[in-house]
Short mmCIF file of C-alpha atoms in Angstrom, two decimals:
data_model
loop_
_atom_site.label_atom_id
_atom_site.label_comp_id
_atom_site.label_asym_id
_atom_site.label_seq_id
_atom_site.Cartn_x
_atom_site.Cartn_y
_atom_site.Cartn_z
CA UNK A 25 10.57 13.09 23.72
CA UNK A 26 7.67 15.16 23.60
CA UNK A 27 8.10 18.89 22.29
CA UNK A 28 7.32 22.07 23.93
CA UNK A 29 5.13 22.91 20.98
CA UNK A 30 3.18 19.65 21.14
CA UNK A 31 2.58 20.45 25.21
CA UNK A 32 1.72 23.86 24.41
CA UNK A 33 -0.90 22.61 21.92
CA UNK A 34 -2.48 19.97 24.35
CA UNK A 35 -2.78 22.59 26.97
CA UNK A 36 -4.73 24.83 24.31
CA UNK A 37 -6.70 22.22 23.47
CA UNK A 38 -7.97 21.52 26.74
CA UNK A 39 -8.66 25.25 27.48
CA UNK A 40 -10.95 24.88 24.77
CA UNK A 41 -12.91 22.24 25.59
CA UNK A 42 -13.02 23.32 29.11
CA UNK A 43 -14.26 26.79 27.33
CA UNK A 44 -16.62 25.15 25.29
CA UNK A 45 -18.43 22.63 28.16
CA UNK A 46 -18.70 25.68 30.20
CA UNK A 47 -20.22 27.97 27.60
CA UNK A 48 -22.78 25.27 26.89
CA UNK A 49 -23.54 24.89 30.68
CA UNK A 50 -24.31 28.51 30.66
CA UNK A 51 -25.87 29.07 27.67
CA UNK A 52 -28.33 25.95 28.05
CA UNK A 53 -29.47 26.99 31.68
CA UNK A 54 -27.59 24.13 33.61
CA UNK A 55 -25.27 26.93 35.23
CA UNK A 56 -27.91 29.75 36.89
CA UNK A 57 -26.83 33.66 36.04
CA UNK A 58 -25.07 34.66 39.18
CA UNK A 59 -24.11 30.94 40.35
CA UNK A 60 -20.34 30.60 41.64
CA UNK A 61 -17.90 28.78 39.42
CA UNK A 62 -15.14 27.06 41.73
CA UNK A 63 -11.83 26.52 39.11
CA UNK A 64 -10.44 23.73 41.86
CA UNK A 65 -13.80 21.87 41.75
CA UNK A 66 -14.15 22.36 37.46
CA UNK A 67 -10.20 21.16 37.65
CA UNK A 68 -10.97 18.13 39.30
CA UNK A 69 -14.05 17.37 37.10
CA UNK A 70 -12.60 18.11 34.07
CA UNK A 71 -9.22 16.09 35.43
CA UNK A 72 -7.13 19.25 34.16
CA UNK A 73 -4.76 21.90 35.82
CA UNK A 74 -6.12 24.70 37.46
CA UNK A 75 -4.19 27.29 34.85
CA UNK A 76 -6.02 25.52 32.00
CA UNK A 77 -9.27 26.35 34.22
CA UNK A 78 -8.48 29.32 34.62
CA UNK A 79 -8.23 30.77 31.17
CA UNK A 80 -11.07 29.14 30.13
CA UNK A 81 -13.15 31.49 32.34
CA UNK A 82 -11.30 34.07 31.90
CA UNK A 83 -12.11 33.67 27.67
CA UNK A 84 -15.06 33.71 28.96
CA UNK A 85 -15.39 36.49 31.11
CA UNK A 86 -13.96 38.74 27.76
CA UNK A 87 -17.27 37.11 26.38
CA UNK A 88 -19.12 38.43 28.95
CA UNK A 89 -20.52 35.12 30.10
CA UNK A 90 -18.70 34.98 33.34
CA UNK A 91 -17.45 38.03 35.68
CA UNK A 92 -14.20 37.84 37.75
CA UNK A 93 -14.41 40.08 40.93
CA UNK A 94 -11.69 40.50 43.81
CA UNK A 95 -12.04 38.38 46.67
CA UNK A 96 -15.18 36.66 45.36
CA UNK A 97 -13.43 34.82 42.27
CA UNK A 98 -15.66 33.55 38.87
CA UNK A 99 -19.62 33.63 38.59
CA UNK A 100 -21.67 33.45 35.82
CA UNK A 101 -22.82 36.57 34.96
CA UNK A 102 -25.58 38.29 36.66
CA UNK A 103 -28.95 39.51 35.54
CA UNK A 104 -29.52 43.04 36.26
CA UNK A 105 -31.99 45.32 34.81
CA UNK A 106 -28.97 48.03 34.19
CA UNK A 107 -27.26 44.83 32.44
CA UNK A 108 -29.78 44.29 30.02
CA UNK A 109 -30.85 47.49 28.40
CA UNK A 110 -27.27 47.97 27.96
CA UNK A 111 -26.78 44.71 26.01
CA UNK A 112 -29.80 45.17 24.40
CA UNK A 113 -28.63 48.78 23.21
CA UNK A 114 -25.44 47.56 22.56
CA UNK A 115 -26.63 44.84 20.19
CA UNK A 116 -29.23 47.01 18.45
CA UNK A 117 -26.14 49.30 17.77
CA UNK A 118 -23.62 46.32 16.38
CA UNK A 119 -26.07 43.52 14.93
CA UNK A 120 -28.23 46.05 12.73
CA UNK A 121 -24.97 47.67 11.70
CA UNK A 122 -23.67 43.87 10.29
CA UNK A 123 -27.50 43.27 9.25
CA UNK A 124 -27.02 46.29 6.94
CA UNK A 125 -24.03 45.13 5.37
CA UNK A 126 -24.98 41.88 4.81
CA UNK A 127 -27.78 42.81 2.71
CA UNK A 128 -25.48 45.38 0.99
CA UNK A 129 -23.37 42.86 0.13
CA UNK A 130 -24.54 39.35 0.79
CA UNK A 131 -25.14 37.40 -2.62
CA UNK A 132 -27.57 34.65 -3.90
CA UNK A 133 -25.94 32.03 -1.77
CA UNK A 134 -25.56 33.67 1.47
CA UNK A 135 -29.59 34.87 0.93
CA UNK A 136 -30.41 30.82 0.02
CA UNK A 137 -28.56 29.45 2.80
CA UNK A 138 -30.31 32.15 5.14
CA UNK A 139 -33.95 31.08 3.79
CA UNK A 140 -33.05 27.74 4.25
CA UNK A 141 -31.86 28.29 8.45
CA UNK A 142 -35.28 30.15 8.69
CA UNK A 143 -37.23 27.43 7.32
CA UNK A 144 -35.23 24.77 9.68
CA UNK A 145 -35.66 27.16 12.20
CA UNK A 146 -39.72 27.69 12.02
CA UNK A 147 -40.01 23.67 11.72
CA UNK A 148 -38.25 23.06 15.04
CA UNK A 149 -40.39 22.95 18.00
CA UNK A 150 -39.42 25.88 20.30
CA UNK A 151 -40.30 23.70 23.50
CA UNK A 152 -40.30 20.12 24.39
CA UNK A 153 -43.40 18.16 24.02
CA UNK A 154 -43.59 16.76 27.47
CA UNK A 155 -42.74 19.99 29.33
CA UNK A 156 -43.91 23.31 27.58
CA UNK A 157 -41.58 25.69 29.66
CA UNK A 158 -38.35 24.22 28.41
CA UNK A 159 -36.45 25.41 25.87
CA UNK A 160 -35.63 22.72 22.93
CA UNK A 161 -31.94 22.09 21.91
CA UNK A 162 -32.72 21.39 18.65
CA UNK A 163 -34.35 24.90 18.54
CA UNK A 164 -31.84 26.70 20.09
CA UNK A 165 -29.18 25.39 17.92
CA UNK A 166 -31.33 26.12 14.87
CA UNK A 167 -32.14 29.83 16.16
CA UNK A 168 -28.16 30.41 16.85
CA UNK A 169 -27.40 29.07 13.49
CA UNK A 170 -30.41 31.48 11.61
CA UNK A 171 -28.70 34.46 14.05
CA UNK A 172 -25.06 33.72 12.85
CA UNK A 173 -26.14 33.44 9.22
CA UNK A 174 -28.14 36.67 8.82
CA UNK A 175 -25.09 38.38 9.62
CA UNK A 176 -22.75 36.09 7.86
CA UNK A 177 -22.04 38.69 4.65
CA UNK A 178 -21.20 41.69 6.52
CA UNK A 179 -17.64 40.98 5.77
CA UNK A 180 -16.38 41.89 8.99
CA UNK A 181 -14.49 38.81 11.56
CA UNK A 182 -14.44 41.39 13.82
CA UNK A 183 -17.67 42.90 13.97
CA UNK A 184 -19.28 38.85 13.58
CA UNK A 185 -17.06 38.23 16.86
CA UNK A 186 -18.24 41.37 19.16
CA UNK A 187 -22.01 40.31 17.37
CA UNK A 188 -21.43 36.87 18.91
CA UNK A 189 -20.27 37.69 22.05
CA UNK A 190 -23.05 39.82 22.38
CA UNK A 191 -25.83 37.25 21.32
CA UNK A 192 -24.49 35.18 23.26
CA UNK A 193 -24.50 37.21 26.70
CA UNK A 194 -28.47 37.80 25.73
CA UNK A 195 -29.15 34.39 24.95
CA UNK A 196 -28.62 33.71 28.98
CA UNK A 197 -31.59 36.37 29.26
CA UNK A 198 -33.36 35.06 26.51
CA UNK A 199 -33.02 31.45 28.10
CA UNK A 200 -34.63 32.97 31.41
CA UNK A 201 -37.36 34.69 29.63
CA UNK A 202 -38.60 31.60 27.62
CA UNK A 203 -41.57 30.52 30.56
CA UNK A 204 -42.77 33.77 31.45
CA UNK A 205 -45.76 34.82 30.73
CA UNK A 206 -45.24 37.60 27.56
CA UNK A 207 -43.25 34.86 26.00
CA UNK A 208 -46.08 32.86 25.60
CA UNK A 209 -48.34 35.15 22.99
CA UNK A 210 -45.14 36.28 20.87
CA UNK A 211 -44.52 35.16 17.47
CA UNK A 212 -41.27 34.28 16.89
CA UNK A 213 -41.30 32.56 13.82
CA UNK A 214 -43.20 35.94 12.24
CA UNK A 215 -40.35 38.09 13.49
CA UNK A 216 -37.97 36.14 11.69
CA UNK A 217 -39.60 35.45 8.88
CA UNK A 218 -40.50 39.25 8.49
CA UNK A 219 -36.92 39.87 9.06
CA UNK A 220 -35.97 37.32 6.14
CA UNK A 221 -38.83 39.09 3.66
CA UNK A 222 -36.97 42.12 4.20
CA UNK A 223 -33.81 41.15 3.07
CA UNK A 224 -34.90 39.08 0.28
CA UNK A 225 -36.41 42.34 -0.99
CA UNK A 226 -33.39 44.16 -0.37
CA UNK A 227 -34.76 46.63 1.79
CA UNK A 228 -31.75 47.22 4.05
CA UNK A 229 -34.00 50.06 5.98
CA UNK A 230 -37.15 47.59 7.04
CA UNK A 231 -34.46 44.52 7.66
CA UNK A 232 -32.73 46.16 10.40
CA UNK A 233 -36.23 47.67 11.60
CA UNK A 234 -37.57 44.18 11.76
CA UNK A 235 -34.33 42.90 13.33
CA UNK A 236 -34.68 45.58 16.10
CA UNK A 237 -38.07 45.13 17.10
CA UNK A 238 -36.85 41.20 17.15
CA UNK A 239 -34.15 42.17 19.54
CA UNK A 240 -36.05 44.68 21.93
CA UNK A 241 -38.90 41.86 22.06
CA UNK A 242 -37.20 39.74 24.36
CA UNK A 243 -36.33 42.63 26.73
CA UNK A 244 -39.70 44.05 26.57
CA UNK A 245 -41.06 40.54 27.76
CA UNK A 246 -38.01 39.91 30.75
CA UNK A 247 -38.83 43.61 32.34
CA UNK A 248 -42.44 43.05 31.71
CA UNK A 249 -41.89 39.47 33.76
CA UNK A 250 -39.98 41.38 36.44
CA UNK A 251 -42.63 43.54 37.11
#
C-alpha cells in the first residue's frame, strides 16, 4: 500500500523537474520573454497533473522568471526598460553586498576554487563556432558556476538565494543582449578576471567596483541596442 508520505514525495519530485525543464527553457532562450505558458498543454507534455504544473510556475514566478496576471494566466517574464534598471539596481545593491563578504571572509579554498571557475570560464568559447550569435552552453554553465562561486563565502543562504534569483531574472536579458551590436567589442573575460585580481588582493573596495561595472555592462549594451 503506498503511503501518503511516499505520494507526497513523488508529487514534489515532479514539481521539481517540471521547475527545473522550465527554468532551463527560459533561461537558454527556447521560451521568448513575454511568451504564454499554457499549464494544460505543459501537463500533457510533461504527462503530469495540472496542480504539479501549477506550482512549478508559480516557484517560478517568486523567482521572477515567470509573471501570473488575472485573466491572462502564466508568461515568461517580460522585458521592459523599467524592468531592467530595477534588476540591475537591485543586483548592484545585493550581489556587491555578498561580494564584500565573501572577500571578508572567504578563505584559501573558496579563493582557489574561484580562480579555477575563472580560468574554465575564459577557456570556454562564449559562442558556437558555426553560428557566432549564439550563446554556448558550455559557456553559460561555466559563467553561472564563476557567478555562484564569487559569492559562495558570504555566509549568507539567504542572501545567495535572493542573489540567484536575481542573476537569474538578468540572465534572460543577458541571453537577449548576447548578438547585439555593443556586445560584440566588450571584454568579458577582462571584467572577470579584473574582478578575480581584486579579490585575490583583498581589496574588498575595487572587487565590488569591478563587479559593478560587470553588472551595469550588460544593461548599458541592451538600452544601447534598444535605441
Amino acid at each position: 500500500m503506498t503511503s501518503i508520505a511516499t505520494v507526497s514525495s513523488r508529487a514534489k519530485t515532479r514539481v521539481l523537474e517540471v521547475h527545473s525543464e522550465i527554468r532551463s527553457a527560459i533561461l537558454a532562450g527556447r521560451l521568448a520573454p513575454g511568451e504564454r505558458l499554457s499549464p494544460g498543454a505543459i501537463a500533457q507534455d510533461f504527462g503530469v497533473s495540472l496542480g504539479v504544473v501549477r506550482e512549478a510556475l508559480t516557484r517560478l514566478g517568486e523567482q521572477g522568471l515567470v509573471v501570473s496576471q488575472p485573466q491572462q494566466g502564466f508568461q515568461v517574464i517580460p522585458l521592459s526598460r523599467e524592468d531592467l534598471l530595477d534588476l540591475t539596481s537591485t543586483r548592484l545593491d545585493i550581489e556587491t553586498l555578498a561580494l564584500r563578504r565573501s572577500v571578508q571572509r572567504g578563505d584559501v579554498e573558496w579563493r582557489a576554487q574561484l580562480m579555477a571557475a575563472q580560468y574554465r570560464l575564459s577557456n570556454t568559447p562564449q559562442h558556437l563556432p558555426d553560428d557566432p550569435s549564439a550563446l554556448s552552453e558550455d559557456w553559460a554553465r561555466a559563467h553561472q558556476e564563476f557567478h555562484h562561486l564569487l559569492l559562495a563565502a558570504c555566509g549568507s543562504k539567504r542572501l545567495l538565494d535572493i542573489a540567484e534569483n536575481l542573476r537569474d531574472s538578468a540572465e534572460v536579458y543577458r541571453r537577449w543582449s548576447s548578438p547585439m551590436p555593443g556586445s560584440a567589442t566588450r571584454d568579458i573575460a577582462g571584467e572577470h578576471r579584473a574582478i578575480v585580481a581584486a579579490v585575490e588582493a583583498g581589496d574588498e573596495d575595487l572587487a565590488v567596483q569591478a563587479l559593478a561595472s560587470h553588472i551595469a555592462h550588460t544593461t548599458d549594451v541592451l538600452l544601447q541596442g534598444a535605441g
